[in-house]
mmCIF file of C-alpha atoms and ligand atoms in Angstrom:
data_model
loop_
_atom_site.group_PDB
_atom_site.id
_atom_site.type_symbol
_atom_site.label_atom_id
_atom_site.label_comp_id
_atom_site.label_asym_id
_atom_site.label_seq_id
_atom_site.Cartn_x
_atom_site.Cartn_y
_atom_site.Cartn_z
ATOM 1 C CA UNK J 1 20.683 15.714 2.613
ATOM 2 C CA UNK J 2 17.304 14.077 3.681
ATOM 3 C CA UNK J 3 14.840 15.138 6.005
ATOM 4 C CA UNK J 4 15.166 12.219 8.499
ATOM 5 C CA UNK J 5 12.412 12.875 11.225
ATOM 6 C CA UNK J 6 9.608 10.941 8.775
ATOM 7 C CA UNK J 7 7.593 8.430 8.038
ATOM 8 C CA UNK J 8 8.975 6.885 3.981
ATOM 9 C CA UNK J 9 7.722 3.872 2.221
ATOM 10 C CA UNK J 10 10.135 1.278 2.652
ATOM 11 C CA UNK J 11 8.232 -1.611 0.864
ATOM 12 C CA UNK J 12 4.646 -3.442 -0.171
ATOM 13 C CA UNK J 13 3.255 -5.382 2.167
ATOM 14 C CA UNK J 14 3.401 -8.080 -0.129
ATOM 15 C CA UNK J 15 7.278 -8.117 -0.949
ATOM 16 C CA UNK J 16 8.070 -8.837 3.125
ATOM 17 C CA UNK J 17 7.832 -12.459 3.591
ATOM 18 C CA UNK J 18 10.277 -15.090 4.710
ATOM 19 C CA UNK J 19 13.115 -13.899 2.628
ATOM 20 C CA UNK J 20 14.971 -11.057 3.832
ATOM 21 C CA UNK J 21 14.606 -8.220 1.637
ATOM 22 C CA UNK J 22 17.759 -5.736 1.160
ATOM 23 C CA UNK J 23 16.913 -2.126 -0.123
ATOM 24 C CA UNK J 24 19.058 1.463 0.405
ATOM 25 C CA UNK J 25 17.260 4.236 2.050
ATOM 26 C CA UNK J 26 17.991 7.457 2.961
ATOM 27 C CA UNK J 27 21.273 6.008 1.728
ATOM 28 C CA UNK J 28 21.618 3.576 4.294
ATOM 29 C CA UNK J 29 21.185 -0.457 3.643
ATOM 30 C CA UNK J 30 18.403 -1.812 5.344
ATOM 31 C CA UNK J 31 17.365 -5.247 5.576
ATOM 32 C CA UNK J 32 13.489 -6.147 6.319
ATOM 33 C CA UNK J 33 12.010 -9.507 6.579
ATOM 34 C CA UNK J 34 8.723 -10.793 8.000
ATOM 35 C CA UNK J 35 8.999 -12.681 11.146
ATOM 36 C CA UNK J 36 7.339 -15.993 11.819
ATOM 37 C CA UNK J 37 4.753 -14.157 14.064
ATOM 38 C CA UNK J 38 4.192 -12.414 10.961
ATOM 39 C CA UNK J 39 5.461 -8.353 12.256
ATOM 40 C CA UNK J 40 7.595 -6.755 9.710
ATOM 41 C CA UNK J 41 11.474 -6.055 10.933
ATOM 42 C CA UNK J 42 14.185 -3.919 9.645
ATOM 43 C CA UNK J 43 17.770 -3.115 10.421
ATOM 44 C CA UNK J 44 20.892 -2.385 9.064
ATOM 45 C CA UNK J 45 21.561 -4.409 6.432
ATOM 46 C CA UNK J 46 25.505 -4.876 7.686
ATOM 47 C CA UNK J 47 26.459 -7.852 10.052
ATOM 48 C CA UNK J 48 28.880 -6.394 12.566
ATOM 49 C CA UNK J 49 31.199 -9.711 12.077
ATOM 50 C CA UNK J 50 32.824 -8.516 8.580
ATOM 51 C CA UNK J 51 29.958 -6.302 7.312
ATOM 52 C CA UNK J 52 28.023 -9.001 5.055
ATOM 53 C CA UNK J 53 25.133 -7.498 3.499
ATOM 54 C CA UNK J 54 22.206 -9.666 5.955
ATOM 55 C CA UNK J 55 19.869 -9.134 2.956
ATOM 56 C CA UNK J 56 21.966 -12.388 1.572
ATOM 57 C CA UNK J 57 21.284 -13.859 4.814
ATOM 58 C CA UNK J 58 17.860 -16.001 5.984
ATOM 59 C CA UNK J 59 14.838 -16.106 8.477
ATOM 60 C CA UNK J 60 14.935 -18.371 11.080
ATOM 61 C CA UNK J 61 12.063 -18.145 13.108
ATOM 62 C CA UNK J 62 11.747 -14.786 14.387
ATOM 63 C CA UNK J 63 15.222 -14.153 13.760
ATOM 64 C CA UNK J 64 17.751 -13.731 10.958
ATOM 65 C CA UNK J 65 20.779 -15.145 10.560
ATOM 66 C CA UNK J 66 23.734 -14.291 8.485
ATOM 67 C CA UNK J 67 24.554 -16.196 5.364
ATOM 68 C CA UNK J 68 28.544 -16.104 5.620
ATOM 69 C CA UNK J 69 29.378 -16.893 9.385
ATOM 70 C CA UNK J 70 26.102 -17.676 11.205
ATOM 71 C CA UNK J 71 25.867 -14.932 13.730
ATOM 72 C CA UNK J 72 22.001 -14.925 14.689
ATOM 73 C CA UNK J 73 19.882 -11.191 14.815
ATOM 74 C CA UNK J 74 16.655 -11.411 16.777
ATOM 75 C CA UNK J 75 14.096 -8.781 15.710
ATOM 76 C CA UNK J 76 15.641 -5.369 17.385
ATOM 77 C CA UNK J 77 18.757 -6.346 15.893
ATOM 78 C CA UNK J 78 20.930 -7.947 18.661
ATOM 79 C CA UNK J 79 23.675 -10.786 18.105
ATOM 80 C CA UNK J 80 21.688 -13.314 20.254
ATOM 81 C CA UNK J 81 23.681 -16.568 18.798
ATOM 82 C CA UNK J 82 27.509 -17.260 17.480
ATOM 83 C CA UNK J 83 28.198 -20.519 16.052
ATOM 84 C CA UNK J 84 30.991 -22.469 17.471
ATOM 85 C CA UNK J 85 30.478 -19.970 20.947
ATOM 86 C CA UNK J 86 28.787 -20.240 23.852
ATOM 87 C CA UNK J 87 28.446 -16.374 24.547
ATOM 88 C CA UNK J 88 27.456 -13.213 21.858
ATOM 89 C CA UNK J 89 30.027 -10.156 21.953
ATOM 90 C CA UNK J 90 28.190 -8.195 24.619
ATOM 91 C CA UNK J 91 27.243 -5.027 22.872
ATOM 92 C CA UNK J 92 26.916 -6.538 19.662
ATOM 93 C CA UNK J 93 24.013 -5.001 17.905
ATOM 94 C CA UNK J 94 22.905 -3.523 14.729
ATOM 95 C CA UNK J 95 20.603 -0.131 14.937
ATOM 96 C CA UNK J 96 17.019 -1.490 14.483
ATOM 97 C CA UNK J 97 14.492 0.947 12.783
ATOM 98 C CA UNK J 98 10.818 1.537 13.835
ATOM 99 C CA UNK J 99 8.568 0.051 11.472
ATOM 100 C CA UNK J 100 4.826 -0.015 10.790
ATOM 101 C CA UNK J 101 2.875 -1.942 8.474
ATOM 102 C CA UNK J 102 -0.325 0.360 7.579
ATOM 103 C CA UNK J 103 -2.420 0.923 3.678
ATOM 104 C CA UNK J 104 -0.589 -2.250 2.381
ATOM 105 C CA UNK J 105 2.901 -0.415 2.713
ATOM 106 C CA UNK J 106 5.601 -0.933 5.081
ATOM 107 C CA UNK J 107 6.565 2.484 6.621
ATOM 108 C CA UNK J 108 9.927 3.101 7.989
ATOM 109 C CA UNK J 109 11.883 5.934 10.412
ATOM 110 C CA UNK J 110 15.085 6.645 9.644
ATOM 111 C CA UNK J 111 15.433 9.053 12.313
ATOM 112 C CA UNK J 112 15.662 9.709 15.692
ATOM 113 C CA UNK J 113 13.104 6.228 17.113
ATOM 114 C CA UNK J 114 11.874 7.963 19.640
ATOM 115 C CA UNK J 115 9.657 10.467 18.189
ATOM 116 C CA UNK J 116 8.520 7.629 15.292
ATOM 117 C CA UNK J 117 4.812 8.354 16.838
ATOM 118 C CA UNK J 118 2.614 6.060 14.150
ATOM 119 C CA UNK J 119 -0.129 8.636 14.214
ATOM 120 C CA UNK J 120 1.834 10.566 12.211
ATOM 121 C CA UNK J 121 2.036 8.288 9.120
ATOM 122 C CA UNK J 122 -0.337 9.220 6.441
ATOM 123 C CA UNK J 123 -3.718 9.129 6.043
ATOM 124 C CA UNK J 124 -4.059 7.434 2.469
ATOM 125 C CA UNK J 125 -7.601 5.469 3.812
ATOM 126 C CA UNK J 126 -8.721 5.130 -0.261
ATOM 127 C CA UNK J 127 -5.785 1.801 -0.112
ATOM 128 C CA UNK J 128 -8.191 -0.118 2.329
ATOM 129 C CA UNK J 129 -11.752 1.169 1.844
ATOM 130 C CA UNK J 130 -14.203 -1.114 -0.350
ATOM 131 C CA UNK J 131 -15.597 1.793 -1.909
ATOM 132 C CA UNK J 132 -12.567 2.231 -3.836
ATOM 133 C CA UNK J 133 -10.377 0.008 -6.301
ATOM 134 C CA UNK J 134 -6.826 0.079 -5.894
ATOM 135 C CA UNK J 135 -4.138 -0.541 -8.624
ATOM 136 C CA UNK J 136 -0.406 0.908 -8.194
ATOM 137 C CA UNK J 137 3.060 -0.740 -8.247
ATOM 138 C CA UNK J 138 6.821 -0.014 -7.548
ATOM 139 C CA UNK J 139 9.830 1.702 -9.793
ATOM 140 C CA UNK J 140 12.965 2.880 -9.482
ATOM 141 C CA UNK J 141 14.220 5.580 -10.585
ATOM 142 C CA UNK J 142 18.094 7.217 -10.985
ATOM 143 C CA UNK J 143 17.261 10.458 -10.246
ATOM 144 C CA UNK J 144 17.183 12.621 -7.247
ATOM 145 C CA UNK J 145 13.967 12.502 -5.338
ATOM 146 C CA UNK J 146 13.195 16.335 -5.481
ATOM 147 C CA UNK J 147 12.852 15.758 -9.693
ATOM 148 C CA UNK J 148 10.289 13.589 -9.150
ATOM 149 C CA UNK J 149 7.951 15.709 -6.655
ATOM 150 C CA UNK J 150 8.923 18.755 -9.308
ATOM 151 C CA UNK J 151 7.388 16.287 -11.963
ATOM 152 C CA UNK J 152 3.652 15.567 -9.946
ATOM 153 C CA UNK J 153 4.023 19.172 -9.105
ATOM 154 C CA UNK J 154 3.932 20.607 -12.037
ATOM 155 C CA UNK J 155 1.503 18.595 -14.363
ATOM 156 C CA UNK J 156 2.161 21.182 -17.420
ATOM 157 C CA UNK J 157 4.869 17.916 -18.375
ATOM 158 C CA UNK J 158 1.300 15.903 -19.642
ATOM 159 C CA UNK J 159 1.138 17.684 -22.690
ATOM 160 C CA UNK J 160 4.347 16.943 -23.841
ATOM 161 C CA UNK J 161 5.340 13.671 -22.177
ATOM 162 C CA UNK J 162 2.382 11.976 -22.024
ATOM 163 C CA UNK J 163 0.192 12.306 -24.673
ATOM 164 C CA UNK J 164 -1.018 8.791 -25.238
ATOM 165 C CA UNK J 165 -2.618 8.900 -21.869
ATOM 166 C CA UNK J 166 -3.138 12.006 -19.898
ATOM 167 C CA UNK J 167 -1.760 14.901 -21.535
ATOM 168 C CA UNK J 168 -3.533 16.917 -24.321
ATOM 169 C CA UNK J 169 -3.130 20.633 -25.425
ATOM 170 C CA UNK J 170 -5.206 22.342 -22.497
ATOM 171 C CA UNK J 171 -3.454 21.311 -19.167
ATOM 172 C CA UNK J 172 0.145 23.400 -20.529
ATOM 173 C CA UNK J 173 -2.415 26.069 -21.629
ATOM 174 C CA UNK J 174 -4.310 26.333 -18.136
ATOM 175 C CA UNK J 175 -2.450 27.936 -15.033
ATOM 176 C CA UNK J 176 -2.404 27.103 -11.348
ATOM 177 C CA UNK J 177 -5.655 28.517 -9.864
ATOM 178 C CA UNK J 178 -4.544 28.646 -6.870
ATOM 179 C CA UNK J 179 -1.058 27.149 -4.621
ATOM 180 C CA UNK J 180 -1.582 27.371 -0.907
ATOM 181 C CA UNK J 181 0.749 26.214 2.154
ATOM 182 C CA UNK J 182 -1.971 26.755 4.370
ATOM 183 C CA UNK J 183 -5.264 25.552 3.395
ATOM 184 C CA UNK J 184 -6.572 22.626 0.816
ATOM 185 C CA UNK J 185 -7.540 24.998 -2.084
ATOM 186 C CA UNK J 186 -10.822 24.158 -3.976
ATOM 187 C CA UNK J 187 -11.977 21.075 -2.422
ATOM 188 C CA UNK J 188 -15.720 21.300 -2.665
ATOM 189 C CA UNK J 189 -16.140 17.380 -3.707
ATOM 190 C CA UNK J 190 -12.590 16.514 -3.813
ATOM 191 C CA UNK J 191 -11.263 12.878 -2.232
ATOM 192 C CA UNK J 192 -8.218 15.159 -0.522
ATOM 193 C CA UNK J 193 -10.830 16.791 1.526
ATOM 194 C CA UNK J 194 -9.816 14.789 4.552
ATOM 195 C CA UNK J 195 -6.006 15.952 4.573
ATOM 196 C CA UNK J 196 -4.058 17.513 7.477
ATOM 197 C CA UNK J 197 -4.035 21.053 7.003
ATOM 198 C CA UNK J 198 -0.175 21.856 8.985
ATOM 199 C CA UNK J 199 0.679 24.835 7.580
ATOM 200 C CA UNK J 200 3.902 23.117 5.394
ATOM 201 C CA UNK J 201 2.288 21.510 2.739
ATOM 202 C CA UNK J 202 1.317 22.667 -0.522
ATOM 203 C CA UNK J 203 -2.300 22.029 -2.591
ATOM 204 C CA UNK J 204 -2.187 23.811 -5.996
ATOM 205 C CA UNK J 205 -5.505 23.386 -7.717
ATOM 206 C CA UNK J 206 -6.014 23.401 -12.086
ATOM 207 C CA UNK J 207 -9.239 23.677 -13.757
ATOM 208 C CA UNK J 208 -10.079 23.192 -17.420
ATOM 209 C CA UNK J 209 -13.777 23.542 -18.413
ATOM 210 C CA UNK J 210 -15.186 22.832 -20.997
ATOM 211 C CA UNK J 211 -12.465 20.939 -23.119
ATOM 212 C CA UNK J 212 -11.378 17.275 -25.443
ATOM 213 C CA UNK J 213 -11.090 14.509 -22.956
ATOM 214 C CA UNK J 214 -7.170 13.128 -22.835
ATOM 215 C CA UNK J 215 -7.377 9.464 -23.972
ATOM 216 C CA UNK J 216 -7.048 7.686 -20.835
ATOM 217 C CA UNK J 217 -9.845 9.398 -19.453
ATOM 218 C CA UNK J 218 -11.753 9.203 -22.536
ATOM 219 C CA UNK J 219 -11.401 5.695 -22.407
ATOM 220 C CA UNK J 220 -11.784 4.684 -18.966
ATOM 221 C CA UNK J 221 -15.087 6.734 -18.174
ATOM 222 C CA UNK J 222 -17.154 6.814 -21.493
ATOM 223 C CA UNK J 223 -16.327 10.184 -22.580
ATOM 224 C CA UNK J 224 -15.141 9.132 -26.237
ATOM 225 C CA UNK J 225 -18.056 10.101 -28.128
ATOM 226 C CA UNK J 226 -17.142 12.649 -30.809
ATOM 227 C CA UNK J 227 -17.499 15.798 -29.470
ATOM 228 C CA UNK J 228 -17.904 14.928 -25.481
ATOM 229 C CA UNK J 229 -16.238 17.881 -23.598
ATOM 230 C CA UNK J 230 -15.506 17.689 -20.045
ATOM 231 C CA UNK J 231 -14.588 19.610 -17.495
ATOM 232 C CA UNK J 232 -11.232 18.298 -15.837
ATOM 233 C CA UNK J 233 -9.720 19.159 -12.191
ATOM 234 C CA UNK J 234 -5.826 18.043 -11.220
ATOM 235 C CA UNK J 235 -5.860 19.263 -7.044
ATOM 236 C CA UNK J 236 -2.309 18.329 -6.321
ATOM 237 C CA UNK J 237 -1.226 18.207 -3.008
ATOM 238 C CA UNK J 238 2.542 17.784 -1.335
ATOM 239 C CA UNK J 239 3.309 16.715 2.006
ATOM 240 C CA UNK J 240 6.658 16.472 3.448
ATOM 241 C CA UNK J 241 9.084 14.356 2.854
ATOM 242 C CA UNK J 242 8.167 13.256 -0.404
ATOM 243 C CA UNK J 243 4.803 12.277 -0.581
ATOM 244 C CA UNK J 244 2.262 13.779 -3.664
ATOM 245 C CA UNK J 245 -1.345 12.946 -3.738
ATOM 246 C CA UNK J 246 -3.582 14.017 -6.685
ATOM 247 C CA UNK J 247 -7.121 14.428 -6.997
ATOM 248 C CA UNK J 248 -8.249 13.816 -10.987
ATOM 249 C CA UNK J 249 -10.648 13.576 -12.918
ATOM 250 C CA UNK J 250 -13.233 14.305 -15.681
ATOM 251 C CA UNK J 251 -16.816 14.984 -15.801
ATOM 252 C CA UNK J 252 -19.338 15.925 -18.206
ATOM 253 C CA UNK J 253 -18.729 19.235 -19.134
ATOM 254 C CA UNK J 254 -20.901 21.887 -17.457
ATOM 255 C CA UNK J 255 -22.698 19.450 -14.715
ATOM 256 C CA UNK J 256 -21.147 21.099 -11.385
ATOM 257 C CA UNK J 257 -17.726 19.476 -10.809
ATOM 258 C CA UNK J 258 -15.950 22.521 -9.954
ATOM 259 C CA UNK J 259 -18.591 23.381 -6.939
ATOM 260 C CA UNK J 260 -18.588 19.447 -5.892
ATOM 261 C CA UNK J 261 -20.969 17.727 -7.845
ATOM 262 C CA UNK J 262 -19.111 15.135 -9.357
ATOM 263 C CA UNK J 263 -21.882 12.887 -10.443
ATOM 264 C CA UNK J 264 -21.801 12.875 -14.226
ATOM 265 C CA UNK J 265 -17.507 12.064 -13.768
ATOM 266 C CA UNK J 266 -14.781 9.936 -12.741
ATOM 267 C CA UNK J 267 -12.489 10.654 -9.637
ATOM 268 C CA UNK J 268 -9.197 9.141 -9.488
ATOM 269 C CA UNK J 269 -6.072 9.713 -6.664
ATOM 270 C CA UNK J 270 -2.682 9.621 -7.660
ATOM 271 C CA UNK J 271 -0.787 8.265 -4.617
ATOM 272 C CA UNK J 272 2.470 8.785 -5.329
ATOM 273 C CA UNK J 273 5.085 8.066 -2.139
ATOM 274 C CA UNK J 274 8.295 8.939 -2.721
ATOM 275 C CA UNK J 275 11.496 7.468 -1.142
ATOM 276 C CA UNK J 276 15.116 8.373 -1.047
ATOM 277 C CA UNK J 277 17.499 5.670 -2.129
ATOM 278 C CA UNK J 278 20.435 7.704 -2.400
ATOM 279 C CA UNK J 279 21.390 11.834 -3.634
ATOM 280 C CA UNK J 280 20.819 10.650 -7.482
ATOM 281 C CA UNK J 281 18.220 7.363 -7.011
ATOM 282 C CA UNK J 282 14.448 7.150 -5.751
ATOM 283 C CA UNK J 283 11.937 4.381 -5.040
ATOM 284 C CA UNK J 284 8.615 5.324 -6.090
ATOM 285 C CA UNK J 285 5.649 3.438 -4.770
ATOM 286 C CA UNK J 286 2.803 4.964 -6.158
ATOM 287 C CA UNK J 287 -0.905 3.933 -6.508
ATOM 288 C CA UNK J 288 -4.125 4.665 -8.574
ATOM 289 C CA UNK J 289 -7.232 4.396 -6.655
ATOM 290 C CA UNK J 290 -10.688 4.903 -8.136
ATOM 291 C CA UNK J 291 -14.223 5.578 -7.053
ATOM 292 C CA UNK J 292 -16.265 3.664 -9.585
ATOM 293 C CA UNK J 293 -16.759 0.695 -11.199
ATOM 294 C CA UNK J 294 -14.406 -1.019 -8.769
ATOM 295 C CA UNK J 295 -15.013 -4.555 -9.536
ATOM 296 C CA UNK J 296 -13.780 -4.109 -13.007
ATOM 297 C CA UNK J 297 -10.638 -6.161 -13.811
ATOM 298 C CA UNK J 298 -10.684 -5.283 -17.108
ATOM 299 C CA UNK J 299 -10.668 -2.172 -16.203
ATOM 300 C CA UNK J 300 -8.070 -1.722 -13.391
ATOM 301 C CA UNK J 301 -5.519 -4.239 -15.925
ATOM 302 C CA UNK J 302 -6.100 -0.953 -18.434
ATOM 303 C CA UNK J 303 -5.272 1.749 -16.185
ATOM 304 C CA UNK J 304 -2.390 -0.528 -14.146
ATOM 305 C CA UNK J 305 -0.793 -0.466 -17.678
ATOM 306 C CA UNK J 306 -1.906 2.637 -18.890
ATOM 307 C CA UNK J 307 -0.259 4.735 -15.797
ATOM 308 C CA UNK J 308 2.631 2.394 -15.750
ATOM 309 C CA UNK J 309 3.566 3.205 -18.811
ATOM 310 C CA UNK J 310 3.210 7.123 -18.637
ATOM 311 C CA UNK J 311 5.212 6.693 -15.321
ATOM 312 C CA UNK J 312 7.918 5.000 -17.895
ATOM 313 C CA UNK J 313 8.320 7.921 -19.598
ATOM 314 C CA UNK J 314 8.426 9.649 -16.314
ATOM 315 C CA UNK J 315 11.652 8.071 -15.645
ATOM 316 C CA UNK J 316 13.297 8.658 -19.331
ATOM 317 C CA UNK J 317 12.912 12.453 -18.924
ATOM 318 C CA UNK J 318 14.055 12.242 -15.139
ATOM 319 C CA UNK J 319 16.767 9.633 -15.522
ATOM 320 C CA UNK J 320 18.245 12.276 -18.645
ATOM 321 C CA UNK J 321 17.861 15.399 -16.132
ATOM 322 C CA UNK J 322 19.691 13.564 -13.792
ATOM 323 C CA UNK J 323 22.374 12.966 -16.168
ATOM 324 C CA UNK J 324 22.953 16.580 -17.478
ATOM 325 C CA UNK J 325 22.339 17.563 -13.987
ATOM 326 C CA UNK J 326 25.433 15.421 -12.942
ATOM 327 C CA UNK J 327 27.359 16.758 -16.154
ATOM 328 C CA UNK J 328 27.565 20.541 -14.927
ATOM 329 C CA UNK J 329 25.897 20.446 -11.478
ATOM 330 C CA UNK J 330 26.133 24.178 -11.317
ATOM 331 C CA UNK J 331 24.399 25.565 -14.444
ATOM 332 C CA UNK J 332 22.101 27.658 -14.033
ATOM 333 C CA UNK J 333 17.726 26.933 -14.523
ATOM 334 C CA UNK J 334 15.373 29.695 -14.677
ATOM 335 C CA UNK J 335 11.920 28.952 -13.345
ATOM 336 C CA UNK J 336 9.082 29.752 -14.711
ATOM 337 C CA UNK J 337 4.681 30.533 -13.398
ATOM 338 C CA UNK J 338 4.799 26.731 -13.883
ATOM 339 C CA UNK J 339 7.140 26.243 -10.941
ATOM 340 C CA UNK J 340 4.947 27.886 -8.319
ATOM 341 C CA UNK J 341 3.952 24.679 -6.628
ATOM 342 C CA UNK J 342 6.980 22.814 -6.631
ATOM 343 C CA UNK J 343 8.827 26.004 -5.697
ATOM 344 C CA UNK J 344 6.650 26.378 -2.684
ATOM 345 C CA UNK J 345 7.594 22.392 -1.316
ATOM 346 C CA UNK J 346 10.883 23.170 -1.775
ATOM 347 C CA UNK J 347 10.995 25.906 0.313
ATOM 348 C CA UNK J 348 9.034 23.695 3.005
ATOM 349 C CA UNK J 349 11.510 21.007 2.607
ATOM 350 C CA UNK J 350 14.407 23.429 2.527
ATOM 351 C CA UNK J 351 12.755 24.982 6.073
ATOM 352 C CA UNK J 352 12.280 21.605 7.815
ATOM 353 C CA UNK J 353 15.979 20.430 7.151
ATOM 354 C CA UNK J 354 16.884 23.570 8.859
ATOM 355 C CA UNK J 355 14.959 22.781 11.462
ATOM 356 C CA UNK J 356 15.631 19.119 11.581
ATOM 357 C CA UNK J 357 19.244 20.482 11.713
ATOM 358 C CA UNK J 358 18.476 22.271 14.953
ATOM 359 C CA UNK J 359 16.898 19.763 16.106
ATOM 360 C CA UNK J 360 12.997 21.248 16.297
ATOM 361 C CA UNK J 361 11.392 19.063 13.626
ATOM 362 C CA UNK J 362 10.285 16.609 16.165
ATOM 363 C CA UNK J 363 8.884 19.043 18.157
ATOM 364 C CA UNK J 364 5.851 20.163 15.561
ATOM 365 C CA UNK J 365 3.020 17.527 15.281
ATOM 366 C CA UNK J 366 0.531 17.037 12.327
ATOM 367 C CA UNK J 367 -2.576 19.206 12.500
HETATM 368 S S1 FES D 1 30.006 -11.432 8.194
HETATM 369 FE FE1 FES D 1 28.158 -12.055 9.143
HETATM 370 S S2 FES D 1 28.707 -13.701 10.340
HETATM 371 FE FE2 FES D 1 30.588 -13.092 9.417
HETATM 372 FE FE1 FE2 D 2 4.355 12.491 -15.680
#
């Protein structure tokens, strides 16, 4: 079951062009192409003649036709032409899906179109403000999409998973300072300062003074002098559906990053949006976006590859949960201080469906 009545990342800007582009959400086919006017479209991605995927179909114009017996879709998704006919079925249409192209993503409602109010999409400004370079990139995962927001919600994983990159010894060793639903906890400085604060999302906050640099960091901002110790900040931050921002970074140890002075360090967000293919697959768009030295190229190929690669062995330990998960869906877990965050969005998700399924959800607005 997915909450419905939200805003998901359907696609990069970049992959809608004039090919049609077939992808499952919310365990649905879609099909989304770019029109010759250049808006982005998407509808079911099942002709109404005999059900051909449209995805194997083409643009025409504005319009997209199907590739087995012709039958012509204009943009909302109406049969507007039939070969070898002078006159469409009346009432032959497909259910067209509010889109909006916004921070280089294509955003998509799978709900109920008329409460898809655009204002309510996102603000993830760091994808189109010069001040900040951007890498990120796409994977898929087979998994359900709640393992992945447990993963970014619970960072402890670095230690273990991931330490060629991120993880080292201290972030397992360091507890939660604080997980909120109401407020943005410790922000003094932080690039999540500007979040909605709604009341059903969660900001957890770690702080580790005074310790090694993981290697990534080390690397990327000049800490890799023997014996540089930093102090290092992970403010994590869910928002309904699916979507996990992080606030990173390092700076030199005992210069004032953890009441905002962030001048001797390096700030990265994690922009990780998260999108329901189906109950045991995900699409994960996610980004890195940094606040300094953003005309490196050398620099943003490293980290491109160097989070790609820790998001790799995201997906092994996901992908395997998935499959014992599958094995014995009803064993039992036990949760541990760990889980507080991701605990705490699960309840929020858990509480919207219910009121999704009662049909309130629409009725609350972003703060
Ligand atoms: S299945 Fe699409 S036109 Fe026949
Ligand atoms: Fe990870």
């Amino acid at each position: 079951m997915f909450l419905r009545n939200f805003w998901y990342v359907a696609a990069w800007d970049h992959e809608l062009g004039p090919q049609p582009l077939g992808r499952t959400i919310l365990g649905e086919p879609v099909v989304m192409y770019r029109t010759a006017d250049g808006r982005p479209v998407a509808f079911e991605d099942r002709c109404c003649h005999r059900r051909a995927p449209l995805s194997l179909g083409r643009v025409v114009g504005n319009d997209l036709q199907c590739g087995y017996h012709g039958l012509v879709y204009d943009p909302e998704g109406h049969v507007i032409a039939v070969p070898g006919q002078t006159i469409a079925p009346p009432g032959a249409r497909l259910r067209a899906y509010p889109v909006v192209e916004r921070w280089q993503w294509i955003w998509i409602w799978m709900g109920d179109a008329a409460e898809a109010d655009p204002a309510k999409i996102p603000n993830i400004y760091w994808h189109d403000n010069p001040e900040w370079a951007v890498v990120g990139g796409y994977l898929h995962m087979k998994c359900h999409y709640q393992l992945l927001v447990d993963n970014l919600l619970d960072l402890t994983h670095e230690t273990f998973l991931h330490a060629k990159t991120i993880g080292n010894e201290h972030v397992a060793r360091t507890p939660l300072a604080k997980v909120t639903r109401d407020t943005i906890a410790d922000v003094a400085g932080s690039a999540l300062e500007g979040c909605a604060t709604d009341g059903r999302s969660v900001t957890a906050a770690r702080w580790m003074i005074g310790i090694d640099p993981p290697p990534l960091y080390a690397k990327a901002g000049g800490f890799d002098k023997p014996g540089d110790k930093v102090d290092r900040w992970q403010i994590i931050r869910f928002e309904p559906p699916s979507h996990v921002w992080l606030d990173v970074g390092v700076a030199t140890a005992g210069t004032g990053a953890p009441d905002g002075d962030r001048r001797h360090g390096i700030t990265h967000v994690v922009v990780d949006s998260i999108t329901p293919e189906t109950e045991t697959s995900t699409h994960y768009f996610w980004t890195f976006p940094r606040n300094y030295k953003v005309g490196d190229r050398g620099l943003s190929d490293f980290l491109q590859k160097g989070v790609h690669n820790t998001f790799l062995e995201d997906i092994g330990m996901l992908e395997g949960q998935q499959r014992i998960i599958d094995a014995d869906p009803a064993a039992r877990e036990v949760d541990i201080n760990a889980d507080a965050a991701s605990i705490q969005a699960r309840r929020a998700v858990a509480q919207l469906l219910e009121e999704e399924a009662h049909g309130r959800a629409g009725s609350r607005r972003r703060a």
